[in-house]
Short mmCIF file of C-alpha atoms in Angstrom, two decimals:
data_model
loop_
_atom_site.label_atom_id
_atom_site.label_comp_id
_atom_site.label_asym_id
_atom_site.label_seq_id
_atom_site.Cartn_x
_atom_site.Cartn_y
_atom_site.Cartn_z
CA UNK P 1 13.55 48.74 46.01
CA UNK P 2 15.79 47.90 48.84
CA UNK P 3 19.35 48.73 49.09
CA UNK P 4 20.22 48.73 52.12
CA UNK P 5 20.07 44.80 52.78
CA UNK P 6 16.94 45.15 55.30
CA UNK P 7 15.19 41.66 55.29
CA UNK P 8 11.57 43.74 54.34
CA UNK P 9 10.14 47.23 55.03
CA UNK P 10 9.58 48.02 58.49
CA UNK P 11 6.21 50.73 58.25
CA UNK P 12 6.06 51.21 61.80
CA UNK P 13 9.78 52.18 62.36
CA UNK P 14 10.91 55.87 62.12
CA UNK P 15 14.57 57.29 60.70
CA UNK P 16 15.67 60.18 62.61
CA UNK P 17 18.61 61.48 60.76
CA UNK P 18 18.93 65.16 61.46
CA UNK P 19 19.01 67.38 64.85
CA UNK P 20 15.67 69.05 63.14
CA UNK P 21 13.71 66.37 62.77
CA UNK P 22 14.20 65.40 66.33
CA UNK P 23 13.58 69.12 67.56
CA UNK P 24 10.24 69.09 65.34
CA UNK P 25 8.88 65.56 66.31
CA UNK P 26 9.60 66.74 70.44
CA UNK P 27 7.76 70.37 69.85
CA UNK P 28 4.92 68.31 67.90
CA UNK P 29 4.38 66.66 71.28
CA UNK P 30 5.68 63.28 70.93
CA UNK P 31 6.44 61.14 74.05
CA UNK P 32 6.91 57.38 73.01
CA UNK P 33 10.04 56.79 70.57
CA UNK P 34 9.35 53.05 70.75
CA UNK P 35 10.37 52.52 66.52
CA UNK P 36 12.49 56.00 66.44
CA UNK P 37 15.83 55.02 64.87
CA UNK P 38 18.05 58.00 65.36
CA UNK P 39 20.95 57.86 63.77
CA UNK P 40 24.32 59.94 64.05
CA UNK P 41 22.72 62.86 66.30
CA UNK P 42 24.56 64.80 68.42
CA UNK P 43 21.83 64.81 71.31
CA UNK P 44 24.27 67.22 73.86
CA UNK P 45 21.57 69.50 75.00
CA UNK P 46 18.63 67.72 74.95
CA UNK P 47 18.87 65.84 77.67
CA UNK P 48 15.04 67.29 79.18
CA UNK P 49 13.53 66.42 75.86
CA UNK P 50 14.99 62.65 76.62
CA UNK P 51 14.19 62.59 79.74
CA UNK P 52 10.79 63.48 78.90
CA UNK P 53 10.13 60.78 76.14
CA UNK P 54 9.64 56.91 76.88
CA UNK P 55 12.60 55.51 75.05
CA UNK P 56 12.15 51.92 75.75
CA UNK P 57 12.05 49.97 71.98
CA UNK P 58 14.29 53.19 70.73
CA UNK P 59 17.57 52.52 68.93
CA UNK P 60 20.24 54.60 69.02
CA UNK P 61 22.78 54.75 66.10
CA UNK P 62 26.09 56.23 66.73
CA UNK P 63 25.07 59.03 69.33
CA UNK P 64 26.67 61.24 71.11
CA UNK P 65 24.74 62.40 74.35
CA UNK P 66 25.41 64.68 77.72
CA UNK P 67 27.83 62.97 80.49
CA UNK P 68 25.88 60.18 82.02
CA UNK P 69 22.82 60.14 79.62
CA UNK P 70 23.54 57.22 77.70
CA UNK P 71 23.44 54.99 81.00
CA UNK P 72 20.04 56.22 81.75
CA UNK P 73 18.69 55.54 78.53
CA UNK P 74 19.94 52.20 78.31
CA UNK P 75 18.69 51.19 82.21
CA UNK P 76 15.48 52.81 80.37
CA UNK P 77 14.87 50.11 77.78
CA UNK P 78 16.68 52.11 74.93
CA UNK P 79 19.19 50.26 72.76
CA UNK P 80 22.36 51.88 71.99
CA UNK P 81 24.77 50.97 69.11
CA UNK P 82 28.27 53.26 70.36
CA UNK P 83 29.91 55.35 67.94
CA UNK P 84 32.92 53.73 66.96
CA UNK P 85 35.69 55.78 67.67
CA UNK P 86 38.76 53.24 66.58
CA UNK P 87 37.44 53.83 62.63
CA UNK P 88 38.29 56.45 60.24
CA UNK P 89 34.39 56.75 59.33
CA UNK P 90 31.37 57.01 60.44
CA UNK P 91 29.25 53.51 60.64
CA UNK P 92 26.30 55.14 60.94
CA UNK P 93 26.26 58.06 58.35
CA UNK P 94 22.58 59.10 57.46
CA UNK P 95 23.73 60.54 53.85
CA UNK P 96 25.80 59.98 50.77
CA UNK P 97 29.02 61.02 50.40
CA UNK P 98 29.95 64.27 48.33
CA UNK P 99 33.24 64.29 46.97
CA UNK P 100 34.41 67.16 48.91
CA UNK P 101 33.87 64.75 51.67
CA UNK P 102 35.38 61.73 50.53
CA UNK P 103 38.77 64.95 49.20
CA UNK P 104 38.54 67.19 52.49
CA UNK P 105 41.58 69.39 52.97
CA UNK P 106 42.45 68.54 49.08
CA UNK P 107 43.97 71.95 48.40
CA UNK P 108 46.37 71.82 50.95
CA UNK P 109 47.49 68.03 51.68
CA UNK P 110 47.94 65.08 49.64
CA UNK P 111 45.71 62.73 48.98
CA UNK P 112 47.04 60.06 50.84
CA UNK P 113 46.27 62.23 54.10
CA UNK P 114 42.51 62.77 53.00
CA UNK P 115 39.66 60.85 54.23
CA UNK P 116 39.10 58.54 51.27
CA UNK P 117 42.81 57.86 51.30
CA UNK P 118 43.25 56.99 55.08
CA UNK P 119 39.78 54.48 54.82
CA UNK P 120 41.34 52.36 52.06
CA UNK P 121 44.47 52.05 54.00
CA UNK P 122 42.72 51.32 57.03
CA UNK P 123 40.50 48.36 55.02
CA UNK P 124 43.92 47.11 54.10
CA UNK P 125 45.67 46.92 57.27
CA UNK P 126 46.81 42.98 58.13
CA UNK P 127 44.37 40.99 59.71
CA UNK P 128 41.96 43.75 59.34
CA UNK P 129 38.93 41.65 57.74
CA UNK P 130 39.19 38.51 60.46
CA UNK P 131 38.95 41.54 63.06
CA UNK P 132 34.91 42.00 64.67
CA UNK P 133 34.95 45.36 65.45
CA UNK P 134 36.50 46.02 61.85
CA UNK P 135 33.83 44.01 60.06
CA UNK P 136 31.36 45.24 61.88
CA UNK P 137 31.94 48.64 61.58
CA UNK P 138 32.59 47.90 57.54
CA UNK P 139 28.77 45.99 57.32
CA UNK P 140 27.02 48.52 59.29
CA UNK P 141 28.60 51.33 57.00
CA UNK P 142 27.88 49.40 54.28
CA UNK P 143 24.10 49.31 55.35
CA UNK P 144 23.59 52.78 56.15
CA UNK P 145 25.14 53.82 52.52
CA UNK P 146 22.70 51.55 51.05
CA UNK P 147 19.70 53.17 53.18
CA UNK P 148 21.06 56.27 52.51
CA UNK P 149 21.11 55.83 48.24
CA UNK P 150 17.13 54.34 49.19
CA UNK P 151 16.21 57.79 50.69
CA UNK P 152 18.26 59.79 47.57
CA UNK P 153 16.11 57.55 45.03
CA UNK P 154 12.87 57.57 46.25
CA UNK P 155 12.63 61.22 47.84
CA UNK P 156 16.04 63.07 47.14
CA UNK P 157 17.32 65.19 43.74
CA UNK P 158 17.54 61.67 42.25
CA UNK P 159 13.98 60.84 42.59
CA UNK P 160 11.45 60.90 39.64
CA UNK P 161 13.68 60.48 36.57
CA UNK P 162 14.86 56.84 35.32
CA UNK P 163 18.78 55.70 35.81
CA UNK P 164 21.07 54.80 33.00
CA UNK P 165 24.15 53.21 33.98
CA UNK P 166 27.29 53.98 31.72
CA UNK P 167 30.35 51.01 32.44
CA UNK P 168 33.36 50.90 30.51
CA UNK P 169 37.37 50.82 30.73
CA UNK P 170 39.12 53.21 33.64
CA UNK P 171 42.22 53.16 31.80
CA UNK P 172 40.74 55.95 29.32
CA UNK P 173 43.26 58.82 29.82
CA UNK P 174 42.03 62.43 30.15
CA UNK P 175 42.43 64.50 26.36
CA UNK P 176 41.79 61.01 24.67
CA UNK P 177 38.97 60.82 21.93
CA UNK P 178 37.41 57.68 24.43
CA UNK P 179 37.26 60.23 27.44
CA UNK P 180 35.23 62.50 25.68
CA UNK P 181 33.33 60.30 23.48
CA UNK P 182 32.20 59.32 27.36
CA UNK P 183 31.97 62.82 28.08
CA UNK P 184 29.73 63.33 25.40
CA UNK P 185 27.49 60.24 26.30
CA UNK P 186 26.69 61.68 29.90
CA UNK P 187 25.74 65.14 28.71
CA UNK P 188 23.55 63.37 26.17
CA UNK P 189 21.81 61.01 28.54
CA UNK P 190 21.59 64.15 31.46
CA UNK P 191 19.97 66.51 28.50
CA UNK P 192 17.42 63.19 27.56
CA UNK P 193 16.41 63.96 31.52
CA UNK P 194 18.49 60.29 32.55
CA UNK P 195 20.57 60.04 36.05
CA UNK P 196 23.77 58.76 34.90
CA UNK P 197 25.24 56.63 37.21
CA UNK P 198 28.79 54.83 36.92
CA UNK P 199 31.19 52.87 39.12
CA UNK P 200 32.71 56.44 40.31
CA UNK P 201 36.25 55.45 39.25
CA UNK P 202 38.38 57.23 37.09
CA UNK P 203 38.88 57.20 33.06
CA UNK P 204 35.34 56.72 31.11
CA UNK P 205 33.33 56.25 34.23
CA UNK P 206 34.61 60.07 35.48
CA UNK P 207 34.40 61.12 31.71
CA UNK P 208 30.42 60.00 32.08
CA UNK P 209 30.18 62.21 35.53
CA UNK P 210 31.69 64.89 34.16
CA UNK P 211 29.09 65.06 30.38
CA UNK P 212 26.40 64.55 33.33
CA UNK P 213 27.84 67.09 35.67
CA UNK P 214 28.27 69.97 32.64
CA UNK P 215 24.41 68.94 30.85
CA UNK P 216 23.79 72.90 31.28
CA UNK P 217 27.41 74.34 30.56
CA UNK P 218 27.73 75.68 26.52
CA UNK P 219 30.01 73.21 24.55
CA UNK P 220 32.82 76.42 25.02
CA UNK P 221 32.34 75.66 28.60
CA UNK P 222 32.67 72.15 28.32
CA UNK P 223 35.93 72.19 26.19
CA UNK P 224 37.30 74.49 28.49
CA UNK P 225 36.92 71.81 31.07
CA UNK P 226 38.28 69.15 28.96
CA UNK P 227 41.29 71.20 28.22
CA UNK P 228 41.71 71.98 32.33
CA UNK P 229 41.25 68.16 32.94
CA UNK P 230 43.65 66.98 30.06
CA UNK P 231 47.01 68.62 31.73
CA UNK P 232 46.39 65.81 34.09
CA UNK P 233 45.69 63.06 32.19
CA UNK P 234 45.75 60.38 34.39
CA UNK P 235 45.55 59.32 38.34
CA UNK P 236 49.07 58.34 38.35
CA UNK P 237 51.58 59.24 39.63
CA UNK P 238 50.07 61.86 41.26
CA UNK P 239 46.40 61.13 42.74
CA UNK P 240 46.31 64.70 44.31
CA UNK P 241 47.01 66.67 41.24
CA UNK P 242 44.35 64.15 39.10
CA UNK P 243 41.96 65.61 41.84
CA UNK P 244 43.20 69.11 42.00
CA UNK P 245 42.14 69.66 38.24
CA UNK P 246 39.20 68.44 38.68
CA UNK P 247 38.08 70.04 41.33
CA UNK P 248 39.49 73.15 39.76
CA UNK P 249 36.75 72.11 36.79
CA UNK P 250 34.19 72.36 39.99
CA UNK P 251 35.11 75.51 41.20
CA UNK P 252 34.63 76.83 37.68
CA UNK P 253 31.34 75.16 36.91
CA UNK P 254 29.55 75.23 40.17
CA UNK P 255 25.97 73.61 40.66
CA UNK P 256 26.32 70.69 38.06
CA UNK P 257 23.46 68.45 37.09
CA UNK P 258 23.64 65.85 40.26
CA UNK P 259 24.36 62.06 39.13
CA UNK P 260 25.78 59.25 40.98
CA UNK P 261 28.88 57.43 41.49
CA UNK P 262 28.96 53.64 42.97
CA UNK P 263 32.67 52.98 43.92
CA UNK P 264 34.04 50.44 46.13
CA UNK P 265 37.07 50.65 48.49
CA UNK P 266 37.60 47.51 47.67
CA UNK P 267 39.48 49.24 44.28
CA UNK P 268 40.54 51.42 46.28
CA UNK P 269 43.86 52.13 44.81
CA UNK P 270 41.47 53.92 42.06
CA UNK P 271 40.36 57.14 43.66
CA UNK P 272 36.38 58.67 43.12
CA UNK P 273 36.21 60.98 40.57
CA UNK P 274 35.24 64.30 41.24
CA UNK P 275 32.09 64.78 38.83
CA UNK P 276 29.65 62.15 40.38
CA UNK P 277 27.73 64.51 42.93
CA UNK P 278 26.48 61.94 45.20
CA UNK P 279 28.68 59.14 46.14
CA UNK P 280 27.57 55.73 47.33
CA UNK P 281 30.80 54.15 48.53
CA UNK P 282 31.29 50.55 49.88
CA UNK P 283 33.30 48.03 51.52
CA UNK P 284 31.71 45.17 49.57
CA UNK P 285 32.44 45.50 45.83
CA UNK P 286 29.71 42.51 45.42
CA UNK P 287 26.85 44.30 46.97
CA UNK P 288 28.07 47.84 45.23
CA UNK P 289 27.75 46.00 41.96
CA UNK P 290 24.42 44.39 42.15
CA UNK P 291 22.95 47.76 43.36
CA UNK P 292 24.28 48.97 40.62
CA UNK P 293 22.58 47.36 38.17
CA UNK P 294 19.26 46.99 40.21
CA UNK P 295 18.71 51.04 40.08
CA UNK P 296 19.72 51.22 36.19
CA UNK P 297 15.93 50.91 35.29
CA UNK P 298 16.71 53.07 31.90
CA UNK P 299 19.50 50.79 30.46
CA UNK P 300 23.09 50.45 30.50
CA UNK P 301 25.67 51.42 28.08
CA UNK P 302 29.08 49.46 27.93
CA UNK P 303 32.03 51.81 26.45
CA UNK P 304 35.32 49.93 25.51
CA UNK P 305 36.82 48.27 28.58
CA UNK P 306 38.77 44.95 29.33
CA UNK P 307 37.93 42.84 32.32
CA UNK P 308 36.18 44.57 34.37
CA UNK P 309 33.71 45.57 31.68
CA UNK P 310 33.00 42.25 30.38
CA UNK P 311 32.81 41.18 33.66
CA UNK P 312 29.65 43.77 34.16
CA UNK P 313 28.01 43.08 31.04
CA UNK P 314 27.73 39.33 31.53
CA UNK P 315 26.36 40.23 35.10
CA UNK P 316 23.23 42.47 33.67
CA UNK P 317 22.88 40.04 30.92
CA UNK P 318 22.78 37.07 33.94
CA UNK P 319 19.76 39.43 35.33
CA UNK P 320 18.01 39.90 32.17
CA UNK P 321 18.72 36.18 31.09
CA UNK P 322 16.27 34.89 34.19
CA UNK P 323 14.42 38.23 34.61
CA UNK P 324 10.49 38.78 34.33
CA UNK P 325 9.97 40.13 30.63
CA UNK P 326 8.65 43.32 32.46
CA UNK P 327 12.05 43.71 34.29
CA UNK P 328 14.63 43.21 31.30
CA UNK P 329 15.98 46.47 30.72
CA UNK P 330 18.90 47.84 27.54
CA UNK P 331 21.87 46.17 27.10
CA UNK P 332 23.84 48.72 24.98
CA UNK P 333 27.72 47.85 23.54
CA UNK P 334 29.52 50.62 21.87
CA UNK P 335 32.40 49.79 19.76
CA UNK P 336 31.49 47.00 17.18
CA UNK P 337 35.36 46.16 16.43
CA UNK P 338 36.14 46.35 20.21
CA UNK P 339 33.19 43.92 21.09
CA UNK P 340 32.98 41.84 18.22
CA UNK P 341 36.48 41.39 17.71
CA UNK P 342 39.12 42.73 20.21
CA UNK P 343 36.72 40.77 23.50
CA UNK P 344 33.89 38.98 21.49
CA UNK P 345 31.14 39.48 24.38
CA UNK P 346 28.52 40.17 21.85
CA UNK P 347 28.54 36.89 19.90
CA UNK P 348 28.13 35.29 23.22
CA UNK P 349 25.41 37.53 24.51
CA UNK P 350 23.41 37.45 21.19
CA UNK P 351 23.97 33.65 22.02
CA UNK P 352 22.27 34.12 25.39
CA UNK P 353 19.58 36.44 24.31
CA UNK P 354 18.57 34.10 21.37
CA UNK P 355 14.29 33.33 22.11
CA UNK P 356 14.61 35.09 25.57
CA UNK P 357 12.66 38.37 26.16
CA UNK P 358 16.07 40.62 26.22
CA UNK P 359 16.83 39.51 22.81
CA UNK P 360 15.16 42.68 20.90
CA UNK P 361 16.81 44.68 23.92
CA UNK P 362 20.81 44.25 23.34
CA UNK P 363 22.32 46.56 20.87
CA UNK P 364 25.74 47.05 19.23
CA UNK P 365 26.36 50.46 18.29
CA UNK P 366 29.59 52.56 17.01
CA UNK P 367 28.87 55.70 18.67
CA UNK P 368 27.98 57.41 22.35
CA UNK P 369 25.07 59.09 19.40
CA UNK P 370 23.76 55.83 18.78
CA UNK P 371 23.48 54.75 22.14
CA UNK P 372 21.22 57.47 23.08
CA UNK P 373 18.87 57.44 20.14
CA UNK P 374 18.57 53.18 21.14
CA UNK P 375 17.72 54.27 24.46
CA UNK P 376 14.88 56.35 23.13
CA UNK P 377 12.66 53.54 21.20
CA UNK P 378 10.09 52.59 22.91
CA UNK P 379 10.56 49.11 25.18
#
């Protein structure tokens, strides 16, 4: 799998992501980083260790180096990407976002002042996406979230266990029946041993987080935070206090069950929910999508939603329609009134599915129950 738009795998090149993995490699006696990519480092202090390596075919990502260093290493052969500094982010991040990140100072500001706020309101500045330095900084932030969510899949706490996506409406309202019918569906899916991963917006896809998030927590404990979340029920008009309960629901419930959120800033005028412990955030809503659906290997389950949900479902159906009958994975609608009558997707996508190989693997079920015990038969 490769999500972060590389053309192919490059075996001979090595990430270098963290201040101890650079220590380690230079005690282990390494002197050629021809292939190192090292990316984000604050390298102030190691200037011997540099000076001692061969650094022609190295790449530097965002760096920040000792007064004059970054000359040398250039007249050296090194290539050096700058850090950015006219951006409210960092290009080159080697991680995922957490959503204390994404909320910093959250307690005491609003959110428009917090770092998920300003970076939407940067994105939309005029002009801002015929600008160079703007879209370059967006695509090469874009790239290192998607090699970032690589690393968290194949080696990180999301490793080893298969993905089920969970779509649906993000107009579901906090203390609705729909919110924790979505609730219950992620708690389900997390207790089955699934990663549930959503859009990371608010209403059923924060509802999903949040079941994931509290797998472990007693059903008291998990009413209680359904009762903390509904005197907020919604993110307007008040993003900050939306985000204060829930973080509130955090605070009480520390050490969730991790699962992931795939938002866009792009949306941006919906905020990340709280509950999805790693964050994969991009520019590009196209490219957040399609990863989306690539890493839902278990399934995905579409809850009530208008638009934006039908849109997804025809979009995993489109990849199971021309997919290998080895890669077609569970199409799952809840809601047969809601998808049979109120937006008719299933007639057309039993339409679709007629003679293909997804046709025994699209379901219409009534409840978040049913969904999980169709996920469970065998493929």
């Amino acid at each position: 799998m490769n999500l972060s738009g590389n053309v192919g795998p490059h075996p001979h090149n090595l990430e270098v992501q963290d201040l101890d993995s650079f220590d380690r490699l230079v005690s282990a006696g390494a002197v050629d980083m021809r292939g190192w990519h090292a990316q984000s480092l604050d390298l102030r202090g190691r200037t011997g260790a540099l000076q001692s390596l061969r650094v022609e075919g190295a790449i530097f990502l965002g760096c920040t180096f000792d007064d004059g260093v970054e000359d040398l290493l250039r007249r050296r052969g090194a290539l050096i990407f700058p850090r950015l500094e006219t951006v409210p982010f960092n290009p080159y991040r080697a991680a995922l976002y957490s959503p204390q990140e994404l909320y910093a100072g959250l307690p005491d500001a609003p959110y428009e002042a917090l770092p998920d706020a300003r970076i939407y309101q940067w994105s939309i500045q005029p002009g801002m996406r015929h600008r160079l330095d703007a879209t370059l900084a967006s695509a090469l932030h874009d790239h290192a979230i998607g090699d970032a969510l690589d690393d968290m899949t194949r080696t990180g706490p999301l490793h080893g266990r298969a993905m089920v996506g969970v779509m649906g409406g993000h107009a579901a309202q906090r203390g609705s029946s729909g919110f924790a019918q979505a609730a219950l569906l992620g708690r389900l899916l997390a207790q089955d041993g699934y990663v549930v991963a959503t859009g990371g917006g608010p209403g059923a896809m924060e509802a999903a987080n949040l079941g994931a998030y509290l797998s472990e927590v007693d059903d008291d404990g998990v009413q209680a935070a359904l009762d903390i979340l509904a005197s907020v029920p919604g993110f307007r008009p008040s993003v900050s206090a939306w985000a204060r309960a829930a973080a509130a629901v955090v605070e009480r419930f520390p050490g969730g069950t991790p699962s992931l959120g795939i938002p866009t800033w792009f949306y941006g005028h919906e905020p990340p929910n709280y509950f999805a412990t790693h964050i994969a955030k991009y520019f590009a809503n196209a490219i957040r999508e399609a990863i989306l659906l690539e890493l839902c290997t278990g399934g995905i389950v579409f809850l009530p939603g208008a638009a934006g949900t039908v849109q997804e479902i025809f979009q995993d159906a489109c990849e199971n329609y021309y997919g290998a009958r080895e890669k077609v994975t569970p199409m799952v609608l809840v809601g047969r009134h809601h998808w049979e009558r109120q937006y008719p997707a299933w007639p057309m996508l039993q339409s679709l599915a007629a003679g293909r190989p997804m046709e025994d693997r699209i379901f219409l079920v009534d409840t978040v129950q049913e969904a999980v015990e169709v996920l469970r038969l065998p493929a």
